[in-house]
Coordinates of C-alpha atoms (C1' of nucleotides) in Angstrom, one line a residue:
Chain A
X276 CA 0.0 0.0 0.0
X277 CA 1.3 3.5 -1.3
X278 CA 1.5 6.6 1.3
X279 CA -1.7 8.6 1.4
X280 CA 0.1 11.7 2.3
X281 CA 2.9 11.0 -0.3
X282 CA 0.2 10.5 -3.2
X283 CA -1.5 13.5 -1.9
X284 CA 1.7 16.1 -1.8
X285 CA 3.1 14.1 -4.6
X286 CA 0.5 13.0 -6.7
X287 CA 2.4 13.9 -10.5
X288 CA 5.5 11.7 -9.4
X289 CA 3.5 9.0 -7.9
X290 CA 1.8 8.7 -11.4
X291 CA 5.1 9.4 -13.0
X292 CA 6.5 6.3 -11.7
X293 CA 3.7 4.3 -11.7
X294 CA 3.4 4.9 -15.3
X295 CA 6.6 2.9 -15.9
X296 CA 4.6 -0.4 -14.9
X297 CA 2.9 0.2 -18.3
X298 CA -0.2 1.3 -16.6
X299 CA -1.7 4.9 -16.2
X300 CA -3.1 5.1 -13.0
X301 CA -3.6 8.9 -13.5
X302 CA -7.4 8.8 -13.6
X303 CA -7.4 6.0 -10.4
X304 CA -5.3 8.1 -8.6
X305 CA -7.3 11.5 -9.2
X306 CA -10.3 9.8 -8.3
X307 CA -8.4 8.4 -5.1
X308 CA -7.3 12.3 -3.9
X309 CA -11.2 13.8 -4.9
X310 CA -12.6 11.1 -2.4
X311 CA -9.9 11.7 0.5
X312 CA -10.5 15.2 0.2
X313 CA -14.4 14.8 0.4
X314 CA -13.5 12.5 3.2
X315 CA -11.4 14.6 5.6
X316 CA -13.6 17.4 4.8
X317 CA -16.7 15.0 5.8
X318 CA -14.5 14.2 9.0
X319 CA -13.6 18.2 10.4
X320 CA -16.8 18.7 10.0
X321 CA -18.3 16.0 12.2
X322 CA -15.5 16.2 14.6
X323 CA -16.4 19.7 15.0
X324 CA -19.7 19.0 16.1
X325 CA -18.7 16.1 18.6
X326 CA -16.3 18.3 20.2
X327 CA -19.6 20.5 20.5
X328 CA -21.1 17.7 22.0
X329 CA -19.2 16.7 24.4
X330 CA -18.5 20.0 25.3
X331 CA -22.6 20.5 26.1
X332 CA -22.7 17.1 27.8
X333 CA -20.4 18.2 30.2
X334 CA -22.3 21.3 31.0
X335 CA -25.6 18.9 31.2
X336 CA -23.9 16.9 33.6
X337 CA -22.7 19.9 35.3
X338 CA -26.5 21.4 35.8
X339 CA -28.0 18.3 36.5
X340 CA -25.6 17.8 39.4
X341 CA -26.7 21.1 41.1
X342 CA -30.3 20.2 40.6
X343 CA -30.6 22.7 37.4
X344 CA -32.7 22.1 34.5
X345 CA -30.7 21.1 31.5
X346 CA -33.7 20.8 28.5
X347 CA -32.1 24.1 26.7
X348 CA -28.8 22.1 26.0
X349 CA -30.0 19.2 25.4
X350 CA -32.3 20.5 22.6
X351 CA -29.3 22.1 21.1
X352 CA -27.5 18.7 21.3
X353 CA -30.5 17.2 19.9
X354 CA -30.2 19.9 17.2
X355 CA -27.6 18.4 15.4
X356 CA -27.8 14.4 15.5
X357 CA -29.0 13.8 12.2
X358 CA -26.4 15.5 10.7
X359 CA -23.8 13.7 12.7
X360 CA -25.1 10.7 11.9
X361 CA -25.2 11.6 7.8
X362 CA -21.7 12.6 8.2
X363 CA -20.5 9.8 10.3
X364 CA -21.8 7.0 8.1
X365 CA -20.5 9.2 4.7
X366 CA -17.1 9.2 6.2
X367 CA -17.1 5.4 7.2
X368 CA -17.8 4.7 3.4
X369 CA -15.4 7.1 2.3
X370 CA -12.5 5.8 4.0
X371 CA -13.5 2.0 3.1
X372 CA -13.8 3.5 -0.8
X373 CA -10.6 5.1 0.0
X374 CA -8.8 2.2 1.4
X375 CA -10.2 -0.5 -1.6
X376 CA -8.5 1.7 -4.1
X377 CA -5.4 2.1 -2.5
X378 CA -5.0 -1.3 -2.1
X379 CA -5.1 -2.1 -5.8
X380 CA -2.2 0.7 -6.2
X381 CA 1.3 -1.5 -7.4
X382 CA 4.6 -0.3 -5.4
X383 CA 6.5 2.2 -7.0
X384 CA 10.1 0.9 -8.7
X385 CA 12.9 2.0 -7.0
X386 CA 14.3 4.8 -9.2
X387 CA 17.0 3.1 -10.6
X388 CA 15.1 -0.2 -12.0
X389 CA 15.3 -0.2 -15.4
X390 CA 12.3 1.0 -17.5
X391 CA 11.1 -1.5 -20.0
X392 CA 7.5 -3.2 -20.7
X393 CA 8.2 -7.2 -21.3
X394 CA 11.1 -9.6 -19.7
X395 CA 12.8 -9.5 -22.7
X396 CA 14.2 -5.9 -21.6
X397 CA 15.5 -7.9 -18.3
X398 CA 19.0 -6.7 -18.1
X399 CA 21.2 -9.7 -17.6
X400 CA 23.2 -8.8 -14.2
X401 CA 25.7 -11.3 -13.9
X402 CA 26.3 -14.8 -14.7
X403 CA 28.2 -17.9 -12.9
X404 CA 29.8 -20.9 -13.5
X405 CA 29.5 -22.1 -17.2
X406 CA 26.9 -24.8 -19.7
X407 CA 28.2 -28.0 -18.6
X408 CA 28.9 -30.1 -22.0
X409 CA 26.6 -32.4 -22.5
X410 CA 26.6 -34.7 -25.9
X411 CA 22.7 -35.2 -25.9
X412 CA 20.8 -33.1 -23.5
X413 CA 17.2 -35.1 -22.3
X414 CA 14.3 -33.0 -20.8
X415 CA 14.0 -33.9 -17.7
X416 CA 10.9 -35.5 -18.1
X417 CA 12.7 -38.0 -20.2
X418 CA 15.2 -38.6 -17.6
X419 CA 12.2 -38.8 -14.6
X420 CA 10.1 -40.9 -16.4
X421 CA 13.0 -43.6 -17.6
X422 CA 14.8 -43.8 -14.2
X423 CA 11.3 -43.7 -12.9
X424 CA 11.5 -40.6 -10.4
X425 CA 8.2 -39.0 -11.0
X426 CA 4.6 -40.6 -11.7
X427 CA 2.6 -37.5 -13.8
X428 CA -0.3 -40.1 -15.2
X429 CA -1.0 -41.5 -11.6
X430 CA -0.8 -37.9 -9.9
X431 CA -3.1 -36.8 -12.9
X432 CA -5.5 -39.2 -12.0
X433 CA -5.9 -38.0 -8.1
X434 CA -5.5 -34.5 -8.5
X435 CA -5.7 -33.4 -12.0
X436 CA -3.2 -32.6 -14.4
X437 CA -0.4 -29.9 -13.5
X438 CA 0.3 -32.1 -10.1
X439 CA 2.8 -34.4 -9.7
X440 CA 4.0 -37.8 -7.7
X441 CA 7.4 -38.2 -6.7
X442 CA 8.0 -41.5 -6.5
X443 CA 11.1 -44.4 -4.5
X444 CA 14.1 -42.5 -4.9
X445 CA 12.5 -39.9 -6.6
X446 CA 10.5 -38.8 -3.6
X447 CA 14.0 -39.1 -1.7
X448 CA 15.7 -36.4 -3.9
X449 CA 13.3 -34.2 -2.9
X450 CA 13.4 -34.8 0.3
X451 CA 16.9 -34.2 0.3
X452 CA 16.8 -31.1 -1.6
X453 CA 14.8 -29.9 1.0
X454 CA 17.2 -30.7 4.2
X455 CA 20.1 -29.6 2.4
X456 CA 18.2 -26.2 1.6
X457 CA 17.1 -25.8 5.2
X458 CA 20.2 -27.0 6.8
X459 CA 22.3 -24.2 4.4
X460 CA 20.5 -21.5 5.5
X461 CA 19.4 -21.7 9.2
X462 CA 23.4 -23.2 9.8
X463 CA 25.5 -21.1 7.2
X464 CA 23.0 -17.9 6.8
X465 CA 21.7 -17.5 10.4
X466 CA 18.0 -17.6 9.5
X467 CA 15.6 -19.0 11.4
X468 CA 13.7 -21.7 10.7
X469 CA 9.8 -21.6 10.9
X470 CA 7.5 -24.3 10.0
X471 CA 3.6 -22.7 9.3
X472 CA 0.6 -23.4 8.3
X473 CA 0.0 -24.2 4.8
X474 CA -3.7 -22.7 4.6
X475 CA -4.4 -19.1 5.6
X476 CA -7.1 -16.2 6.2
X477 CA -7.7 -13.4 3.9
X478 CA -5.9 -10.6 5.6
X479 CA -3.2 -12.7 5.8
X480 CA -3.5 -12.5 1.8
X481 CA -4.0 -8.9 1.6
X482 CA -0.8 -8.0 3.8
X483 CA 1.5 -9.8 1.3
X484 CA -0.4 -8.1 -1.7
X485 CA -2.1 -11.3 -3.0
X486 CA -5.3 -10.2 -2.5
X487 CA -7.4 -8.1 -3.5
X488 CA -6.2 -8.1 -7.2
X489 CA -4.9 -11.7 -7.8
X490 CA -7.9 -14.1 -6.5
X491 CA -8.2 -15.7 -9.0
X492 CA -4.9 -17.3 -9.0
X493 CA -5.8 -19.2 -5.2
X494 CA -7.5 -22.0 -4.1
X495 CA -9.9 -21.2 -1.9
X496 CA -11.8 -22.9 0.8
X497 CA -15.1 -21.1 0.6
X498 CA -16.7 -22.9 3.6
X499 CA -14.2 -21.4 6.0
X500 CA -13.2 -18.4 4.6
X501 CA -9.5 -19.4 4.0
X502 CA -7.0 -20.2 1.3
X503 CA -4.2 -22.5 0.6
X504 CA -0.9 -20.5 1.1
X505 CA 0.8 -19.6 -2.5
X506 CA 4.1 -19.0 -1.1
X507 CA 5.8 -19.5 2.4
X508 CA 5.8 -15.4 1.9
X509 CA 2.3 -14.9 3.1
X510 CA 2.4 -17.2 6.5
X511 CA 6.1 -16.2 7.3
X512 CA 5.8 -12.2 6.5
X513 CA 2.5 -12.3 8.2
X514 CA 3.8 -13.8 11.2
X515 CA 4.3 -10.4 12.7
X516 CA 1.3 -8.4 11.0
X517 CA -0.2 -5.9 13.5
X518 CA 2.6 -6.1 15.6
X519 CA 5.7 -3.2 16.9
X520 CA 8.8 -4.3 17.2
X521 CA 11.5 -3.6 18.9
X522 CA 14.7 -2.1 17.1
X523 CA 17.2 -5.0 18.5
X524 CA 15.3 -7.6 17.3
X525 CA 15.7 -6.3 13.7
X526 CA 16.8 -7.7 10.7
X527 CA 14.3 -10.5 11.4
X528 CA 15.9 -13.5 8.7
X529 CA 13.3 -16.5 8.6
X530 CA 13.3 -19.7 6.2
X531 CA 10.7 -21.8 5.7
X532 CA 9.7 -24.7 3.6
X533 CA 6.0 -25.3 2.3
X534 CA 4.2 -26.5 -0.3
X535 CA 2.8 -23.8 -2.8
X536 CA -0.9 -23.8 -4.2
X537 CA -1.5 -22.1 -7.5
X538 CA -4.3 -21.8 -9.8
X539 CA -2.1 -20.8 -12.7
X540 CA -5.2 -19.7 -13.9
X541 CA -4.9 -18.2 -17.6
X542 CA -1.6 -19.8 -18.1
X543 CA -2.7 -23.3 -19.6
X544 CA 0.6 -24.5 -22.0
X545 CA 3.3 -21.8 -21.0
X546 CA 6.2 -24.0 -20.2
X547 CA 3.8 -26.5 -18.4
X548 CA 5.3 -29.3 -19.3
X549 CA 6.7 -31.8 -17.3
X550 CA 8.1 -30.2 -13.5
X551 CA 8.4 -26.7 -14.9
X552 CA 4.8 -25.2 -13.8
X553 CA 2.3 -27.5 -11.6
X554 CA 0.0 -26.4 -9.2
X555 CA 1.6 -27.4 -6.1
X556 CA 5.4 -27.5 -5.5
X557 CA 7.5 -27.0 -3.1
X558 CA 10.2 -24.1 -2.1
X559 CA 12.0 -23.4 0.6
X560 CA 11.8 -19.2 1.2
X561 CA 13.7 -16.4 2.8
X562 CA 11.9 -13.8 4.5
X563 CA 13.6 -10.6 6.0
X564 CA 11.8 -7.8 7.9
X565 CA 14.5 -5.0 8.4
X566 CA 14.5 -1.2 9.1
X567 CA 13.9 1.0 6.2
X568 CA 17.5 2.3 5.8
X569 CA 18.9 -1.4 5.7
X570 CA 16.2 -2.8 2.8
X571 CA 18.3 -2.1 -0.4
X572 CA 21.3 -4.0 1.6
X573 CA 19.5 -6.9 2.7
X574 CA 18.1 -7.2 -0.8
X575 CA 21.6 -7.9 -1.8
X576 CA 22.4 -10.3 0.7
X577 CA 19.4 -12.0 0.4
X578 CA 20.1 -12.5 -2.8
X579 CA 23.3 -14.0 -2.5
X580 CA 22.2 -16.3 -0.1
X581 CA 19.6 -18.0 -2.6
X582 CA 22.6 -17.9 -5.4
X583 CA 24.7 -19.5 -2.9
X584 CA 22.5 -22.9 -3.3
X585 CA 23.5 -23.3 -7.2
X586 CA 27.1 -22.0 -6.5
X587 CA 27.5 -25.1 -4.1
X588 CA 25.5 -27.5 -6.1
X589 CA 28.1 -26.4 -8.9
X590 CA 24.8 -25.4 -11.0
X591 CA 25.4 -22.4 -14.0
X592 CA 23.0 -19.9 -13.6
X593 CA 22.5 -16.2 -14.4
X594 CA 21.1 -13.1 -12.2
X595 CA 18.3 -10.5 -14.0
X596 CA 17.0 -7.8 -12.8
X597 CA 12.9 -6.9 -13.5
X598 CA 12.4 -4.1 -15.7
X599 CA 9.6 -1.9 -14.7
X600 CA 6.7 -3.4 -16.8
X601 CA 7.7 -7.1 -15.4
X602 CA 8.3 -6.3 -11.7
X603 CA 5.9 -7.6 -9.2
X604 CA 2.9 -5.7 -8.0
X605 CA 3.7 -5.2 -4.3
X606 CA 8.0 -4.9 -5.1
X607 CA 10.0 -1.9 -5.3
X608 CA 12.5 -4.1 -6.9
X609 CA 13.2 -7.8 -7.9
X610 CA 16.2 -9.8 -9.1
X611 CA 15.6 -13.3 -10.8
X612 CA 18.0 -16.2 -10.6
X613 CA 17.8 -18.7 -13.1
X614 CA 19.7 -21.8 -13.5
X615 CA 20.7 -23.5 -16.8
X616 CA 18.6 -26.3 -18.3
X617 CA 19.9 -28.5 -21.0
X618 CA 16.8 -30.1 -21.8
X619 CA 14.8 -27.0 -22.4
X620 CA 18.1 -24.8 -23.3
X621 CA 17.2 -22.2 -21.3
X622 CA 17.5 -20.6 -18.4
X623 CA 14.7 -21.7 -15.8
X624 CA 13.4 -18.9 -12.9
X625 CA 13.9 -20.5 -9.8
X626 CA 14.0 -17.8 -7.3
X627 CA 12.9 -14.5 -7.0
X628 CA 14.3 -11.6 -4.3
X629 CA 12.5 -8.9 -3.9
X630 CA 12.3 -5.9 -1.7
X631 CA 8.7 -4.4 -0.8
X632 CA 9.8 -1.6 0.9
X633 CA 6.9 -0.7 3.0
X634 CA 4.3 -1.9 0.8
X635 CA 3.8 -4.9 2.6
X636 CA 4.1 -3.7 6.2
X637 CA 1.8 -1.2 5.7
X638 CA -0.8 -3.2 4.9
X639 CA -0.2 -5.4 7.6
X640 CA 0.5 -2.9 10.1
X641 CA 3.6 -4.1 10.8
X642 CA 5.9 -1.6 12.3
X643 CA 8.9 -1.0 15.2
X644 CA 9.5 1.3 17.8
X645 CA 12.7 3.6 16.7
X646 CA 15.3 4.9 18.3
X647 CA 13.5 8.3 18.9
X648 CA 11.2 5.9 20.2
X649 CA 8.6 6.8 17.2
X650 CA 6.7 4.1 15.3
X651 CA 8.0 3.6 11.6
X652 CA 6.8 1.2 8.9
X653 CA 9.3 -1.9 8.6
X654 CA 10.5 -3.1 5.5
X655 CA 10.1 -6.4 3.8
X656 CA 12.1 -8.9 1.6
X657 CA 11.2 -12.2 0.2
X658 CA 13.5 -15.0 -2.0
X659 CA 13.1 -18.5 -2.8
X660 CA 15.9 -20.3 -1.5
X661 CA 14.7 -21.5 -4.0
X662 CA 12.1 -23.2 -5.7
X663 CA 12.6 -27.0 -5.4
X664 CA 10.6 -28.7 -8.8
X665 CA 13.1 -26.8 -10.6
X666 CA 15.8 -27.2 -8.9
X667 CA 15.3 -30.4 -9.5
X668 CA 14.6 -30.2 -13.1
X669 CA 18.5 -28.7 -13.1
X670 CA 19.8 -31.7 -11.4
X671 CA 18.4 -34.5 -13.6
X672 CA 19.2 -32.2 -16.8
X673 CA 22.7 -30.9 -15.9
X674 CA 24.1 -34.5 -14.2
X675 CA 23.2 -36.3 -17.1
X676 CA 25.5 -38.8 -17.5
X677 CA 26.4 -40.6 -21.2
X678 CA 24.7 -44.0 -19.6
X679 CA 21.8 -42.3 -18.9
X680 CA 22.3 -42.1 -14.9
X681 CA 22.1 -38.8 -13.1
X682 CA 25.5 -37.7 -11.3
X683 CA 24.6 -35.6 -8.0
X684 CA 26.5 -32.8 -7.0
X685 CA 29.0 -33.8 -3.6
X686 CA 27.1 -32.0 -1.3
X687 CA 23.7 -33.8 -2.0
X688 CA 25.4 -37.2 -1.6
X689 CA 25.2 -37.5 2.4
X690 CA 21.5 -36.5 2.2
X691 CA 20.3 -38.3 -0.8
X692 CA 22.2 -41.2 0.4
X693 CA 24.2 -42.0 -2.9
X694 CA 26.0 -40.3 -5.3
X695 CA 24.2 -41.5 -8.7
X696 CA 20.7 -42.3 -9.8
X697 CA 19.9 -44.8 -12.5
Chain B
rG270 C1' -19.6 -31.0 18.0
rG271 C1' -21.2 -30.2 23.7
rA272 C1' -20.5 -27.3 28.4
rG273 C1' -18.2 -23.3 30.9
rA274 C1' -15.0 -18.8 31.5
rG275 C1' -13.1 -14.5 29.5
rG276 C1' -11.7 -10.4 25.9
rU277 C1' -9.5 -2.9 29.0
rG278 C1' -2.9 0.5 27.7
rG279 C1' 4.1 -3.6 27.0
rC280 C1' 2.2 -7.0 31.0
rA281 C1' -0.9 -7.7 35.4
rG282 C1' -5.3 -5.8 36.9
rA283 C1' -9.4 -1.8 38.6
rG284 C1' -13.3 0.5 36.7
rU285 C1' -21.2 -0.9 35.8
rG286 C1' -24.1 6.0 32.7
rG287 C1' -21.2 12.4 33.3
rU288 C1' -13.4 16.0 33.9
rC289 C1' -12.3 7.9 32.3
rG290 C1' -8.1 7.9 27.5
rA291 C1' -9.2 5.4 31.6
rU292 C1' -7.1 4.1 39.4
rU293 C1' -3.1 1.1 40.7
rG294 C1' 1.1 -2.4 40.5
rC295 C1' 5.0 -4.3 37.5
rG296 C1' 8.1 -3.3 33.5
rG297 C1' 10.6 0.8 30.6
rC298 C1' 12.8 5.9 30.3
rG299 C1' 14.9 10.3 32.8
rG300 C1' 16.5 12.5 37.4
rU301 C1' 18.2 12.8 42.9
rC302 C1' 21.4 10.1 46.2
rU303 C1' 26.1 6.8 45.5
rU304 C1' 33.1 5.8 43.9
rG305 C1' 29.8 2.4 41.0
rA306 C1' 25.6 -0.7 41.5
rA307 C1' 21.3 -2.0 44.3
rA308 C1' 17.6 0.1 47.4
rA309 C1' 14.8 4.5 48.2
rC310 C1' 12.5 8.9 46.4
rC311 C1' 10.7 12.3 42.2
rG312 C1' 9.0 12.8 37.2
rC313 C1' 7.7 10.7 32.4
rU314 C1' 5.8 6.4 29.9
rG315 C1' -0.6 3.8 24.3
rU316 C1' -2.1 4.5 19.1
rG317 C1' -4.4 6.6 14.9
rC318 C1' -6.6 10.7 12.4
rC319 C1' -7.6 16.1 11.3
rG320 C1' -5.0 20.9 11.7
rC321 C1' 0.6 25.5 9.6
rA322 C1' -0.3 25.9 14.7
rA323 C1' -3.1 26.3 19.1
rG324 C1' -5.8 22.5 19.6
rG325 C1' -9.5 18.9 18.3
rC326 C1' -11.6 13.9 17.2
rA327 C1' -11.5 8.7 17.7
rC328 C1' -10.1 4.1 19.9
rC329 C1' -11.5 -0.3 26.5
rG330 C1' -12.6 -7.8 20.9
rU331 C1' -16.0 -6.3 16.2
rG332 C1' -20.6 -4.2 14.4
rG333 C1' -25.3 -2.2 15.6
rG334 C1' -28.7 0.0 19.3
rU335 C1' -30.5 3.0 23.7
rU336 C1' -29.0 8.1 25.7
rC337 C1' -27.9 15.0 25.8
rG338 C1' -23.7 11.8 27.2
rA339 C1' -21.4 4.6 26.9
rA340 C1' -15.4 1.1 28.8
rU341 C1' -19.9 1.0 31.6
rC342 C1' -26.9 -0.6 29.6
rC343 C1' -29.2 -3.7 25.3
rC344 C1' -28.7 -6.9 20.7
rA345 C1' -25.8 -9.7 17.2
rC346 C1' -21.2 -11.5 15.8
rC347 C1' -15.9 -12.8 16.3
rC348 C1' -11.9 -14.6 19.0
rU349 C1' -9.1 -16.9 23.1
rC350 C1' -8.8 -20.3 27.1
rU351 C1' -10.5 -24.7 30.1
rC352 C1' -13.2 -29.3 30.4
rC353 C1' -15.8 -33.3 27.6
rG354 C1' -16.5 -35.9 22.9
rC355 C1' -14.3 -37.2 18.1
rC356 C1' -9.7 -37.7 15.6
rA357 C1' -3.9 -37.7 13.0

RNA sequence: GGAGAGGUGGCAGAGUGGUCGAUUGCGGCGGUCUUGAAAACCGCUGUGCCGCAAGGCACCGUGGGUUCGAAUCCCACCCUCUCCGCCA
């Protein structure tokens, strides 16, 4: 959620920015500032008559105490209830008018993301390691399905299609990817680890900017009222929504694996084959909640942190940054890491870093006390650490060996329990 | 699912119609005293909104209602806790 007070003194470079989404919000945001201005209007005007109020009251109170009649007041309280009752119920719908269109406001960009409409004007940051050289590359479907890692027919049949069974050793890969992810980051990285839910509440959607606008793409469960978590991002960041924290205990660092639900909705045969896109998969993800002057930092380190899982699994990857017309809705700026796959040659998105600023907190309420003991918005960073499907879509394609077998990377070997697959 | 208890400021806990935004205690901050610390004593100590400011308004789980006036009365709802049942 955007600044009130910053769209009204700065309304032209709000829009200004905005604009380089590839979206005028010009006309939303005019109609934004003409209804905040009938609402605090609405508001000085009914506050000025309940401080006449309670002024009078007091004097009623007053008389009646010594016996006195009171009727004069009291007609001249009298005098002005309906109108204090008009005013009081237009300024309630104002503000929730108000409030609904802010919340369907994207973040502004940082200033210095780059301005472009489509990912294709991504600006390549930085790349590591190198293609491996692989005489005949497979798709990892190939690979799963041969050395029998992955049942899509029988998951098809229980769930649907876009779901997936991991099956014998292929259920223990992923098993290990995710120890080896959580143990990296909670021993080498210093976050903590957090275990959540994997279904909850709408506000809990709103303060992480899924909801209102992107519905659609969640499973809901209509007959309590809650949804199945997209990301670790919404239970994690919301674990401290509505709450003021104390400047010691910041930069908060939390990692968390969970299964994530998505609809895809709209995106029926874009790269859906195989592990690429399903509707559940899992990821472990790094949350941060920091002080505002530490956010562009953190963003960096975060970063690094989820790069640091391809570097020591010896997997090439590059680093992009989002252009303005491909950055999220709710970040003021996003890098993408994606790892190399042979099977598909190209590179595959599995993580995503982003720092919301205040966007998030804001709409959560999610602040801490500082040192002038005055209550500021935190700031908020998400990353995968990383997505694990693809991950593991890298692994098959990328330790392909000539006879077909699948050579892990070292480090996985203690957790998977063996160093090959075939 | 059944029964009961309860939701007030960082915490504990008063307050049942009129200077109550809220007694008090603890905690926290500042000060006096002390070589230093403790103790003692004194003072300060919620949030949001409107306003250039002075100041004003709102908030005692949420939403309605009664009243000149509601933390206090009425109605509905939500949540938490305890016990029982069921269950991984």
């Amino acid at each position: 959620m955007l600044d009130l007070r910053l769209l009204r003194e700065q309304p032209q470079a709000v829009k200004d920015r905005l604009a380089t989404r590839g979206t005028c919000f010009s006309e939303h945001i005019d109609k934004l500032l003409a209804i905040d201005t009938e609402r605090r209007s609405a508001e000085t005007r009914l506050q000025n008559l309940q401080a006449d109020r309670n002024r009078l009251s007091k004097e009623i109170g007053k008389l009646r105490s010594q016996g006195q009649d009171s009727s004069a007041i009291e007609a001249q309280v009298k005098a002005h209830a309906a109108e204090m009752q008009t005013l009081s119920q237009l300024s309630t719908e104002l503000d929730s008018r108000q409030h609904d269109m802010l919340l369907v406001l994207p973040n502004l960009p940082q200033p210095e993301v780059p301005v472009g409409e489509t990912a294709e004007q991504n600006p390549v940051l930085r790349l590591w390691g190198e293609k491996p050289a692989i005489a005949s590359p497979q798709d990892h479907v190939a690979i799963a399905e041969r050395l029998k890692l992955i049942d899509q027919e029988r998951a098809t049949k229980i769930s649907g299609s876009a779901f997936v069974c991991y099956t014998g050793v292929g259920a223990r890969l992923e098993r290990a990817l995710l120890n080896f992810l959580l143990d990296l980051h909670t021993r080498d990285h210093g976050y903590t680890e957090i275990s959540t839910p994997y279904v909850v509440k709408p506000e809990a959607l709103v303060g992480t900017s899924q909801l209102p606008k992107f519905e659609e793409q969640l499973y809901r469960i209509d007959r309590d009222d809650l949804y199945l978590a997209p990301t670790a991002e919404v239970p994690v960041t919301n674990l401290h929504r509505e709450e003021t924290l104390q400047l010691s205990t910041l930069p908060i660092k939390y990692t968390a694996y969970t299964p994530c639900f998505r609809r895809e909705a709209g995106s029926a045969g874009l790269g859906t084959r195989g592990l690429i896109r399903m509707h559940q998969f899992d990821k472990v993800e790094l949350v941060k909640i920091c002080t505002p002057e530490r956010s562009r930092e953190e963003l960096e380190l975060l970063t690094a942190d989820a790069e640091r899982v391809l570097q020591i699994l010896g997997l090439h990857y590059r680093v992009i940054e989002l252009c303005t017309g491909d950055i999220g809705f709710g970040s003021a700026k996003t890098y993408d890491i994606e790892v190399w796959s042979p099977g598909q040659n190209a590179y595959l998105e599995v993580s995503s870093c982003s720092n919301f600023e205040d966007f998030q907190a804001r709409r959560m309420n999610l602040r801490f006390k500082g040192e002038d003991g005055k209550n500021r918005f935190c700031h908020t960073l998400n990353g995968s650490g990383t997505a694990l499907a693809r991950l593991y879509v890298a692994l098959l394609e990328n330790g392909l060996q000539p006879d077909g077998s699948v050579l892990l990377p070292e480090p996985l070997h203690d957790y998977f329990g063996g160093q090959r697959i075939s």
